[in-house]
Amino acid sequence: MKKSLLALAVLGAFAGVASAQSNITIYGVADVAIERFKTDPGASATRLSSGVQSGSRIGFKGTEDLGGGLSASFTLENGYDISTGAAAQGGLLFGRQAWVGLNGGFGSVKLGRQYTPIFGALDSIDPFGTGITGDGSGIIAVFRPYGVRMNNTINYSASFAGINGQLAYGLGEVAGSSSIGRQLGASLGYNNGPITGVFAYHDQNTATAAGVDTGNARTFLLGGAFNFGVAAVHAAYADNRDEGATGIRTGRSRDYMLGASAPIGAGSIMAAYVRHDDRFGAGAADADYWQVGYSHSLSKRTNLYTSYSIIKNDGAATFGGAAAGGDASWLNVGIRHRF
């Protein structure tokens, strides 16, 4: 009996050490809105849309203390459509994030599927946090053609005294070529008191599914926000350049964003204007994007939100899924719960 009690005590001690050194969290977001979508000319529809403010997800993340100031960490995050129960991100099991890394005094190195540094930079200064306003976010070239995540990524990040930076390299993994399909990203940010500033760059070698080089796309982003207390102002500028496989220019555009946000009682109101300026050819693909929204907290984890946004396309522009030169608009009312 004494031996059994001693064995249990030893096991309990080991379990206590393990729990002290390791930390695993299960978390998620359940977000859905009733949304009215309309294109003019075109069609309209009323639908339940998942992840309007924040992508619906369930995730697993953890850290382990390795001693000597070193730790290991991981994140596995699955995206889902709460209106149907279907998997998001094309059906990938962990399509939102899937990485493992090491952390220490040198910073952090993460390997796997991760957010691009340029998306993180935009998300940090967008008054809407790149959400709420429907599917119009694609007007800013940060979302085109890269998307917001990179596969096969090696990411290094570090922060010091309010300054943070990232370098990311996504392997193309095409046999016989180190450049086809590869991506390169970087960002530098400053966050201290009321001031937030960001600079980011993304360079992607575009390719077909069969691994054929189709050219190159680059975006430079500069943005910032200043919080006056009663309200905050937000601004961003992006320069976008595209080349074909032979190096000939195939596209050039600029994006401008000016926005504001302010706390109101238990909620906050946001507004923004985005201008897409086509600088290539006849310049007939300009667009204007107007957004206004409100979020109201019911608790620390649950909030209601609503927004209205409209894209007005010029000439050949088709943003928001509209026909060339047409408009696209979204009106939504939703609920988000974070757990």
mmCIF file of C-alpha atoms in Angstrom:
data_model
loop_
_atom_site.group_PDB
_atom_site.id
_atom_site.type_symbol
_atom_site.label_atom_id
_atom_site.label_comp_id
_atom_site.label_asym_id
_atom_site.label_seq_id
_atom_site.Cartn_x
_atom_site.Cartn_y
_atom_site.Cartn_z
ATOM 1 C CA MET A 1 0.000 0.000 0.000
ATOM 2 C CA LYS A 2 2.869 2.368 0.935
ATOM 3 C CA LYS A 3 4.605 1.623 -2.387
ATOM 4 C CA SER A 4 1.405 2.369 -4.299
ATOM 5 C CA LEU A 5 0.932 5.664 -2.474
ATOM 6 C CA LEU A 6 4.559 6.589 -3.140
ATOM 7 C CA ALA A 7 4.156 5.805 -6.850
ATOM 8 C CA LEU A 8 1.024 7.943 -7.059
ATOM 9 C CA ALA A 9 2.810 10.806 -5.309
ATOM 10 C CA VAL A 10 5.717 10.634 -7.777
ATOM 11 C CA LEU A 11 3.361 10.563 -10.754
ATOM 12 C CA GLY A 12 1.458 13.501 -9.309
ATOM 13 C CA ALA A 13 4.688 15.460 -8.924
ATOM 14 C CA PHE A 14 5.644 14.784 -12.546
ATOM 15 C CA ALA A 15 2.154 15.806 -13.697
ATOM 16 C CA GLY A 16 2.479 19.043 -11.740
ATOM 17 C CA VAL A 17 5.837 19.837 -13.364
ATOM 18 C CA ALA A 18 4.470 19.049 -16.831
ATOM 19 C CA SER A 19 1.430 21.263 -16.332
ATOM 20 C CA ALA A 20 3.626 24.091 -15.075
ATOM 21 C CA GLN A 21 5.914 23.901 -18.103
ATOM 22 C CA SER A 22 3.272 23.393 -20.796
ATOM 23 C CA ASN A 23 0.202 25.412 -21.655
ATOM 24 C CA ILE A 24 -2.397 24.337 -24.216
ATOM 25 C CA THR A 25 -5.473 26.422 -25.040
ATOM 26 C CA ILE A 26 -8.574 25.595 -27.070
ATOM 27 C CA TYR A 27 -10.199 28.735 -28.451
ATOM 28 C CA GLY A 28 -12.495 29.887 -31.212
ATOM 29 C CA VAL A 29 -14.891 32.336 -32.810
ATOM 30 C CA ALA A 30 -18.522 31.804 -33.816
ATOM 31 C CA ASP A 31 -19.557 34.681 -36.099
ATOM 32 C CA VAL A 32 -22.609 34.942 -38.349
ATOM 33 C CA ALA A 33 -24.643 37.754 -39.898
ATOM 34 C CA ILE A 34 -27.829 38.254 -41.873
ATOM 35 C CA GLU A 35 -26.559 40.024 -44.963
ATOM 36 C CA ARG A 36 -28.190 41.777 -47.908
ATOM 37 C CA PHE A 37 -25.909 41.740 -50.941
ATOM 38 C CA LYS A 38 -26.686 43.650 -54.115
ATOM 39 C CA THR A 39 -24.970 44.339 -57.427
ATOM 40 C CA ASP A 40 -26.171 46.968 -59.869
ATOM 41 C CA PRO A 41 -26.615 45.990 -62.620
ATOM 42 C CA GLY A 42 -27.027 42.415 -61.555
ATOM 43 C CA ALA A 43 -28.846 40.620 -58.784
ATOM 44 C CA SER A 44 -29.476 40.775 -55.058
ATOM 45 C CA ALA A 45 -29.710 38.189 -52.315
ATOM 46 C CA THR A 46 -30.360 37.905 -48.594
ATOM 47 C CA ARG A 47 -28.174 35.301 -46.943
ATOM 48 C CA LEU A 48 -26.568 34.092 -43.743
ATOM 49 C CA SER A 49 -22.850 34.874 -43.996
ATOM 50 C CA SER A 50 -20.262 33.317 -41.708
ATOM 51 C CA GLY A 51 -17.289 35.200 -40.309
ATOM 52 C CA VAL A 52 -18.249 38.727 -41.349
ATOM 53 C CA GLN A 53 -16.484 40.485 -38.471
ATOM 54 C CA SER A 54 -14.018 37.716 -37.651
ATOM 55 C CA GLY A 55 -13.592 34.411 -39.435
ATOM 56 C CA SER A 56 -15.403 31.590 -37.609
ATOM 57 C CA ARG A 57 -12.789 29.172 -36.301
ATOM 58 C CA ILE A 58 -11.703 26.661 -33.713
ATOM 59 C CA GLY A 59 -8.060 26.554 -32.741
ATOM 60 C CA PHE A 60 -5.468 24.872 -30.579
ATOM 61 C CA LYS A 61 -2.368 26.688 -29.385
ATOM 62 C CA GLY A 62 0.267 25.944 -26.824
ATOM 63 C CA THR A 63 3.693 26.685 -25.426
ATOM 64 C CA GLU A 64 6.292 24.617 -23.610
ATOM 65 C CA ASP A 65 9.089 26.014 -21.465
ATOM 66 C CA LEU A 66 12.336 24.414 -22.647
ATOM 67 C CA GLY A 67 14.529 26.160 -20.093
ATOM 68 C CA GLY A 68 17.270 28.704 -20.542
ATOM 69 C CA GLY A 69 14.833 31.314 -21.843
ATOM 70 C CA LEU A 70 13.793 29.067 -24.758
ATOM 71 C CA SER A 71 10.249 27.871 -25.447
ATOM 72 C CA ALA A 72 8.375 25.955 -28.132
ATOM 73 C CA SER A 73 4.980 27.010 -29.461
ATOM 74 C CA PHE A 74 2.377 25.911 -31.985
ATOM 75 C CA THR A 75 -0.963 26.948 -33.451
ATOM 76 C CA LEU A 76 -3.446 24.787 -35.369
ATOM 77 C CA GLU A 77 -6.522 26.733 -36.481
ATOM 78 C CA ASN A 78 -9.474 25.400 -38.450
ATOM 79 C CA GLY A 79 -11.852 27.730 -40.298
ATOM 80 C CA TYR A 80 -15.499 26.801 -40.793
ATOM 81 C CA ASP A 81 -18.711 28.228 -42.236
ATOM 82 C CA ILE A 82 -21.141 28.463 -39.331
ATOM 83 C CA SER A 83 -24.124 28.889 -41.672
ATOM 84 C CA THR A 84 -23.596 25.441 -43.237
ATOM 85 C CA GLY A 85 -21.077 23.644 -41.053
ATOM 86 C CA ALA A 86 -18.738 23.250 -44.026
ATOM 87 C CA ALA A 87 -14.974 23.705 -43.806
ATOM 88 C CA ALA A 88 -13.617 27.061 -44.976
ATOM 89 C CA GLN A 89 -10.339 27.871 -46.779
ATOM 90 C CA GLY A 90 -11.129 25.386 -49.525
ATOM 91 C CA GLY A 91 -11.733 22.506 -47.140
ATOM 92 C CA LEU A 92 -8.266 22.537 -45.528
ATOM 93 C CA LEU A 93 -8.205 20.916 -42.095
ATOM 94 C CA PHE A 94 -6.201 23.784 -40.564
ATOM 95 C CA GLY A 95 -6.622 26.328 -43.316
ATOM 96 C CA ARG A 96 -6.358 29.424 -41.124
ATOM 97 C CA GLN A 97 -3.050 28.627 -39.437
ATOM 98 C CA ALA A 98 -0.794 25.625 -38.964
ATOM 99 C CA TRP A 99 2.687 26.223 -37.585
ATOM 100 C CA VAL A 100 5.259 25.264 -34.946
ATOM 101 C CA GLY A 101 8.117 27.417 -33.702
ATOM 102 C CA LEU A 102 10.852 28.306 -31.211
ATOM 103 C CA ASN A 103 10.991 31.483 -29.116
ATOM 104 C CA GLY A 104 13.744 33.119 -27.125
ATOM 105 C CA GLY A 105 15.731 36.276 -26.600
ATOM 106 C CA PHE A 106 16.461 36.257 -30.335
ATOM 107 C CA GLY A 107 12.756 36.526 -31.214
ATOM 108 C CA SER A 108 10.564 33.814 -32.740
ATOM 109 C CA VAL A 109 10.995 31.452 -35.687
ATOM 110 C CA LYS A 110 7.815 29.764 -36.959
ATOM 111 C CA LEU A 111 7.425 27.156 -39.697
ATOM 112 C CA GLY A 112 4.172 26.354 -41.523
ATOM 113 C CA ARG A 113 1.066 28.072 -42.903
ATOM 114 C CA GLN A 114 0.894 31.621 -41.551
ATOM 115 C CA TYR A 115 -0.462 35.121 -42.130
ATOM 116 C CA THR A 116 1.544 37.340 -44.447
ATOM 117 C CA PRO A 117 3.345 40.226 -42.707
ATOM 118 C CA ILE A 118 1.618 42.750 -45.000
ATOM 119 C CA PHE A 119 -1.821 41.503 -43.972
ATOM 120 C CA GLY A 120 -0.892 41.787 -40.308
ATOM 121 C CA ALA A 121 0.305 45.343 -40.935
ATOM 122 C CA LEU A 122 -2.962 46.380 -42.608
ATOM 123 C CA ASP A 123 -5.063 44.637 -39.953
ATOM 124 C CA SER A 124 -3.289 46.619 -37.212
ATOM 125 C CA ILE A 125 -4.305 50.032 -38.621
ATOM 126 C CA ASP A 126 -7.627 49.339 -40.399
ATOM 127 C CA PRO A 127 -10.492 50.879 -38.367
ATOM 128 C CA PHE A 128 -12.580 47.772 -39.154
ATOM 129 C CA GLY A 129 -9.814 45.262 -38.421
ATOM 130 C CA THR A 130 -10.288 43.987 -42.012
ATOM 131 C CA GLY A 131 -13.790 42.775 -41.099
ATOM 132 C CA ILE A 132 -17.487 43.723 -40.626
ATOM 133 C CA THR A 133 -18.078 45.320 -44.047
ATOM 134 C CA GLY A 134 -18.810 42.291 -46.198
ATOM 135 C CA ASP A 135 -16.692 41.094 -49.099
ATOM 136 C CA GLY A 136 -15.404 44.465 -50.285
ATOM 137 C CA SER A 137 -12.000 44.205 -48.625
ATOM 138 C CA GLY A 138 -10.577 42.824 -51.872
ATOM 139 C CA ILE A 139 -10.359 46.351 -53.279
ATOM 140 C CA ILE A 140 -7.049 46.771 -51.412
ATOM 141 C CA ALA A 141 -4.332 44.891 -53.264
ATOM 142 C CA VAL A 142 -2.967 43.372 -50.046
ATOM 143 C CA PHE A 143 -5.676 40.741 -50.614
ATOM 144 C CA ARG A 144 -4.871 40.249 -54.319
ATOM 145 C CA PRO A 145 -3.329 37.995 -55.577
ATOM 146 C CA TYR A 146 -1.591 36.849 -52.408
ATOM 147 C CA GLY A 147 -4.488 36.216 -50.102
ATOM 148 C CA VAL A 148 -3.797 36.704 -46.411
ATOM 149 C CA ARG A 149 -1.776 33.537 -45.733
ATOM 150 C CA MET A 150 1.360 31.845 -47.040
ATOM 151 C CA ASN A 151 2.039 28.118 -47.279
ATOM 152 C CA ASN A 152 5.433 26.508 -46.597
ATOM 153 C CA THR A 153 6.540 29.613 -44.693
ATOM 154 C CA ILE A 154 9.618 30.370 -42.626
ATOM 155 C CA ASN A 155 8.808 33.402 -40.470
ATOM 156 C CA TYR A 156 11.132 35.331 -38.164
ATOM 157 C CA SER A 157 9.704 37.995 -35.845
ATOM 158 C CA ALA A 158 11.056 40.132 -33.037
ATOM 159 C CA SER A 159 9.984 43.145 -30.974
ATOM 160 C CA PHE A 160 11.762 45.695 -28.823
ATOM 161 C CA ALA A 161 10.645 48.934 -27.124
ATOM 162 C CA GLY A 162 7.465 49.291 -29.154
ATOM 163 C CA ILE A 163 9.129 48.327 -32.444
ATOM 164 C CA ASN A 164 8.202 45.012 -34.058
ATOM 165 C CA GLY A 165 9.330 43.384 -37.272
ATOM 166 C CA GLN A 166 8.799 40.288 -39.387
ATOM 167 C CA LEU A 167 10.577 38.543 -42.256
ATOM 168 C CA ALA A 168 8.780 35.710 -44.057
ATOM 169 C CA TYR A 169 9.766 33.438 -46.920
ATOM 170 C CA GLY A 170 7.344 31.026 -48.563
ATOM 171 C CA LEU A 171 8.929 28.204 -50.541
ATOM 172 C CA GLY A 172 7.465 27.644 -54.009
ATOM 173 C CA GLU A 173 8.476 23.961 -53.897
ATOM 174 C CA VAL A 174 8.531 23.611 -57.703
ATOM 175 C CA ALA A 175 11.071 21.035 -58.880
ATOM 176 C CA GLY A 176 13.981 22.582 -60.757
ATOM 177 C CA SER A 177 13.254 26.159 -59.670
ATOM 178 C CA SER A 178 13.850 28.107 -56.460
ATOM 179 C CA SER A 179 11.789 31.086 -57.605
ATOM 180 C CA ILE A 180 8.558 29.810 -59.177
ATOM 181 C CA GLY A 181 5.704 30.207 -56.703
ATOM 182 C CA ARG A 182 7.891 31.623 -53.939
ATOM 183 C CA GLN A 183 6.786 34.514 -51.720
ATOM 184 C CA LEU A 184 8.743 37.073 -49.724
ATOM 185 C CA GLY A 185 7.242 39.321 -47.066
ATOM 186 C CA ALA A 186 8.476 41.852 -44.520
ATOM 187 C CA SER A 187 7.011 44.372 -42.103
ATOM 188 C CA LEU A 188 8.203 46.933 -39.590
ATOM 189 C CA GLY A 189 5.833 48.415 -37.046
ATOM 190 C CA TYR A 190 5.815 50.887 -34.190
ATOM 191 C CA ASN A 191 3.215 50.904 -31.426
ATOM 192 C CA ASN A 192 3.639 53.224 -28.477
ATOM 193 C CA GLY A 193 0.820 55.008 -26.671
ATOM 194 C CA PRO A 194 -1.569 56.626 -29.128
ATOM 195 C CA ILE A 195 0.693 56.109 -32.164
ATOM 196 C CA THR A 196 0.737 53.091 -34.475
ATOM 197 C CA GLY A 197 2.798 53.044 -37.657
ATOM 198 C CA VAL A 198 3.520 50.267 -40.158
ATOM 199 C CA PHE A 199 5.559 49.644 -43.281
ATOM 200 C CA ALA A 200 5.224 46.360 -45.165
ATOM 201 C CA TYR A 201 6.288 44.732 -48.420
ATOM 202 C CA HIS A 202 5.163 41.617 -50.249
ATOM 203 C CA ASP A 203 6.665 40.036 -53.360
ATOM 204 C CA GLN A 204 5.115 36.966 -54.953
ATOM 205 C CA ASN A 205 6.177 34.985 -57.979
ATOM 206 C CA THR A 206 2.835 33.932 -59.462
ATOM 207 C CA ALA A 207 2.435 30.506 -61.033
ATOM 208 C CA THR A 208 -0.199 28.152 -62.378
ATOM 209 C CA ALA A 209 -1.300 25.055 -60.473
ATOM 210 C CA ALA A 210 1.081 23.082 -62.704
ATOM 211 C CA GLY A 211 4.023 25.220 -61.569
ATOM 212 C CA VAL A 212 4.389 27.379 -64.683
ATOM 213 C CA ASP A 213 5.806 30.862 -64.068
ATOM 214 C CA THR A 214 3.220 33.552 -64.892
ATOM 215 C CA GLY A 215 4.982 36.635 -63.564
ATOM 216 C CA ASN A 216 5.480 38.651 -60.424
ATOM 217 C CA ALA A 217 3.340 40.828 -58.122
ATOM 218 C CA ARG A 218 4.633 43.359 -55.575
ATOM 219 C CA THR A 219 2.964 45.624 -53.029
ATOM 220 C CA PHE A 220 4.409 48.294 -50.729
ATOM 221 C CA LEU A 221 2.204 49.404 -47.819
ATOM 222 C CA LEU A 222 2.599 52.402 -45.526
ATOM 223 C CA GLY A 223 0.033 53.156 -42.840
ATOM 224 C CA GLY A 224 -0.664 54.483 -39.400
ATOM 225 C CA ALA A 225 -3.205 55.422 -36.764
ATOM 226 C CA PHE A 226 -3.356 58.040 -34.026
ATOM 227 C CA ASN A 227 -5.698 57.728 -31.065
ATOM 228 C CA PHE A 228 -6.840 61.076 -29.628
ATOM 229 C CA GLY A 229 -8.847 59.326 -26.895
ATOM 230 C CA VAL A 230 -12.263 60.501 -28.012
ATOM 231 C CA ALA A 231 -11.570 59.200 -31.533
ATOM 232 C CA ALA A 232 -8.807 57.759 -33.714
ATOM 233 C CA VAL A 233 -7.790 58.463 -37.294
ATOM 234 C CA HIS A 234 -6.462 55.779 -39.633
ATOM 235 C CA ALA A 235 -4.667 56.049 -42.973
ATOM 236 C CA ALA A 236 -2.892 53.760 -45.435
ATOM 237 C CA TYR A 237 -1.221 53.915 -48.834
ATOM 238 C CA ALA A 238 -0.326 50.946 -51.050
ATOM 239 C CA ASP A 239 1.619 50.816 -54.313
ATOM 240 C CA ASN A 240 1.030 47.710 -56.474
ATOM 241 C CA ARG A 241 3.049 46.519 -59.464
ATOM 242 C CA ASP A 242 2.579 43.452 -61.677
ATOM 243 C CA GLU A 243 4.844 41.923 -64.312
ATOM 244 C CA GLY A 244 4.422 39.065 -66.758
ATOM 245 C CA ALA A 245 6.776 36.083 -66.995
ATOM 246 C CA THR A 246 8.985 38.001 -69.468
ATOM 247 C CA GLY A 247 9.335 40.985 -67.127
ATOM 248 C CA ILE A 248 6.957 43.270 -69.051
ATOM 249 C CA ARG A 249 4.717 45.469 -66.889
ATOM 250 C CA THR A 250 1.133 44.143 -66.843
ATOM 251 C CA GLY A 251 -0.396 46.257 -64.095
ATOM 252 C CA ARG A 252 0.158 49.244 -61.808
ATOM 253 C CA SER A 253 -2.210 50.688 -59.214
ATOM 254 C CA ARG A 254 -2.366 52.592 -55.952
ATOM 255 C CA ASP A 255 -4.721 52.253 -52.999
ATOM 256 C CA TYR A 256 -5.551 54.984 -50.476
ATOM 257 C CA MET A 257 -7.436 54.505 -47.212
ATOM 258 C CA LEU A 258 -8.652 57.155 -44.770
ATOM 259 C CA GLY A 259 -10.777 56.183 -41.784
ATOM 260 C CA ALA A 260 -11.898 56.997 -38.261
ATOM 261 C CA SER A 261 -13.140 55.132 -35.201
ATOM 262 C CA ALA A 262 -14.570 56.238 -31.879
ATOM 263 C CA PRO A 263 -15.893 54.577 -28.711
ATOM 264 C CA ILE A 264 -19.578 55.146 -27.981
ATOM 265 C CA GLY A 265 -20.862 53.748 -24.692
ATOM 266 C CA ALA A 266 -20.439 49.968 -24.761
ATOM 267 C CA GLY A 267 -19.553 49.982 -28.432
ATOM 268 C CA SER A 268 -17.599 51.705 -31.160
ATOM 269 C CA ILE A 269 -18.359 53.277 -34.511
ATOM 270 C CA MET A 270 -16.092 53.016 -37.556
ATOM 271 C CA ALA A 271 -15.996 54.645 -40.982
ATOM 272 C CA ALA A 272 -13.571 54.539 -43.906
ATOM 273 C CA TYR A 273 -13.087 55.512 -47.522
ATOM 274 C CA VAL A 274 -10.825 53.528 -49.879
ATOM 275 C CA ARG A 275 -9.797 54.672 -53.338
ATOM 276 C CA HIS A 276 -8.322 52.267 -55.892
ATOM 277 C CA ASP A 277 -6.402 54.215 -58.534
ATOM 278 C CA ASP A 278 -5.596 52.259 -61.700
ATOM 279 C CA ARG A 279 -2.306 53.560 -63.124
ATOM 280 C CA PHE A 280 -1.901 51.158 -66.038
ATOM 281 C CA GLY A 281 -3.105 51.513 -69.604
ATOM 282 C CA ALA A 282 -6.223 53.634 -69.983
ATOM 283 C CA GLY A 283 -6.733 53.715 -66.209
ATOM 284 C CA ALA A 284 -10.345 52.596 -66.548
ATOM 285 C CA ALA A 285 -10.391 50.288 -63.508
ATOM 286 C CA ASP A 286 -10.694 52.836 -60.686
ATOM 287 C CA ALA A 287 -13.058 52.226 -57.767
ATOM 288 C CA ASP A 288 -14.356 53.966 -54.629
ATOM 289 C CA TYR A 289 -15.263 52.026 -51.488
ATOM 290 C CA TRP A 290 -17.334 53.608 -48.684
ATOM 291 C CA GLN A 291 -17.822 51.864 -45.317
ATOM 292 C CA VAL A 292 -19.583 52.585 -42.021
ATOM 293 C CA GLY A 293 -20.165 50.213 -39.119
ATOM 294 C CA TYR A 294 -20.992 49.837 -35.427
ATOM 295 C CA SER A 295 -20.076 47.160 -32.885
ATOM 296 C CA HIS A 296 -21.813 46.835 -29.490
ATOM 297 C CA SER A 297 -20.403 44.706 -26.672
ATOM 298 C CA LEU A 298 -22.813 42.574 -24.667
ATOM 299 C CA SER A 299 -19.964 41.073 -22.639
ATOM 300 C CA LYS A 300 -16.200 40.606 -22.883
ATOM 301 C CA ARG A 301 -16.732 37.771 -25.348
ATOM 302 C CA THR A 302 -19.972 38.547 -27.191
ATOM 303 C CA ASN A 303 -20.921 41.517 -29.352
ATOM 304 C CA LEU A 304 -23.480 42.590 -31.924
ATOM 305 C CA TYR A 305 -22.448 44.459 -35.075
ATOM 306 C CA THR A 306 -23.858 46.074 -38.179
ATOM 307 C CA SER A 307 -22.368 47.743 -41.228
ATOM 308 C CA TYR A 308 -23.119 49.133 -44.655
ATOM 309 C CA SER A 309 -20.613 49.374 -47.473
ATOM 310 C CA ILE A 310 -20.725 50.151 -51.174
ATOM 311 C CA ILE A 311 -18.216 49.911 -54.016
ATOM 312 C CA LYS A 312 -18.626 52.156 -57.026
ATOM 313 C CA ASN A 313 -16.644 50.772 -59.964
ATOM 314 C CA ASP A 314 -15.452 52.814 -62.924
ATOM 315 C CA GLY A 315 -15.272 51.562 -66.498
ATOM 316 C CA ALA A 316 -13.655 48.137 -66.468
ATOM 317 C CA ALA A 317 -13.459 47.646 -62.683
ATOM 318 C CA THR A 318 -15.319 44.620 -61.271
ATOM 319 C CA PHE A 319 -14.611 44.819 -57.521
ATOM 320 C CA GLY A 320 -17.075 43.157 -55.154
ATOM 321 C CA GLY A 321 -18.277 40.732 -57.825
ATOM 322 C CA ALA A 322 -20.084 43.439 -59.792
ATOM 323 C CA ALA A 323 -20.249 43.629 -63.586
ATOM 324 C CA ALA A 324 -17.724 45.966 -65.205
ATOM 325 C CA GLY A 325 -18.535 49.508 -64.149
ATOM 326 C CA GLY A 326 -21.312 48.394 -61.793
ATOM 327 C CA ASP A 327 -21.811 48.849 -58.051
ATOM 328 C CA ALA A 328 -21.792 46.325 -55.220
ATOM 329 C CA SER A 329 -23.184 46.857 -51.710
ATOM 330 C CA TRP A 330 -23.553 44.985 -48.422
ATOM 331 C CA LEU A 331 -25.819 45.557 -45.428
ATOM 332 C CA ASN A 332 -25.426 43.200 -42.477
ATOM 333 C CA VAL A 333 -26.469 42.640 -38.867
ATOM 334 C CA GLY A 334 -24.574 39.989 -36.971
ATOM 335 C CA ILE A 335 -23.367 38.454 -33.733
ATOM 336 C CA ARG A 336 -19.884 37.307 -32.742
ATOM 337 C CA HIS A 337 -18.945 35.110 -29.802
ATOM 338 C CA ARG A 338 -15.341 34.408 -28.851
ATOM 339 C CA PHE A 339 -14.488 31.475 -26.615
#
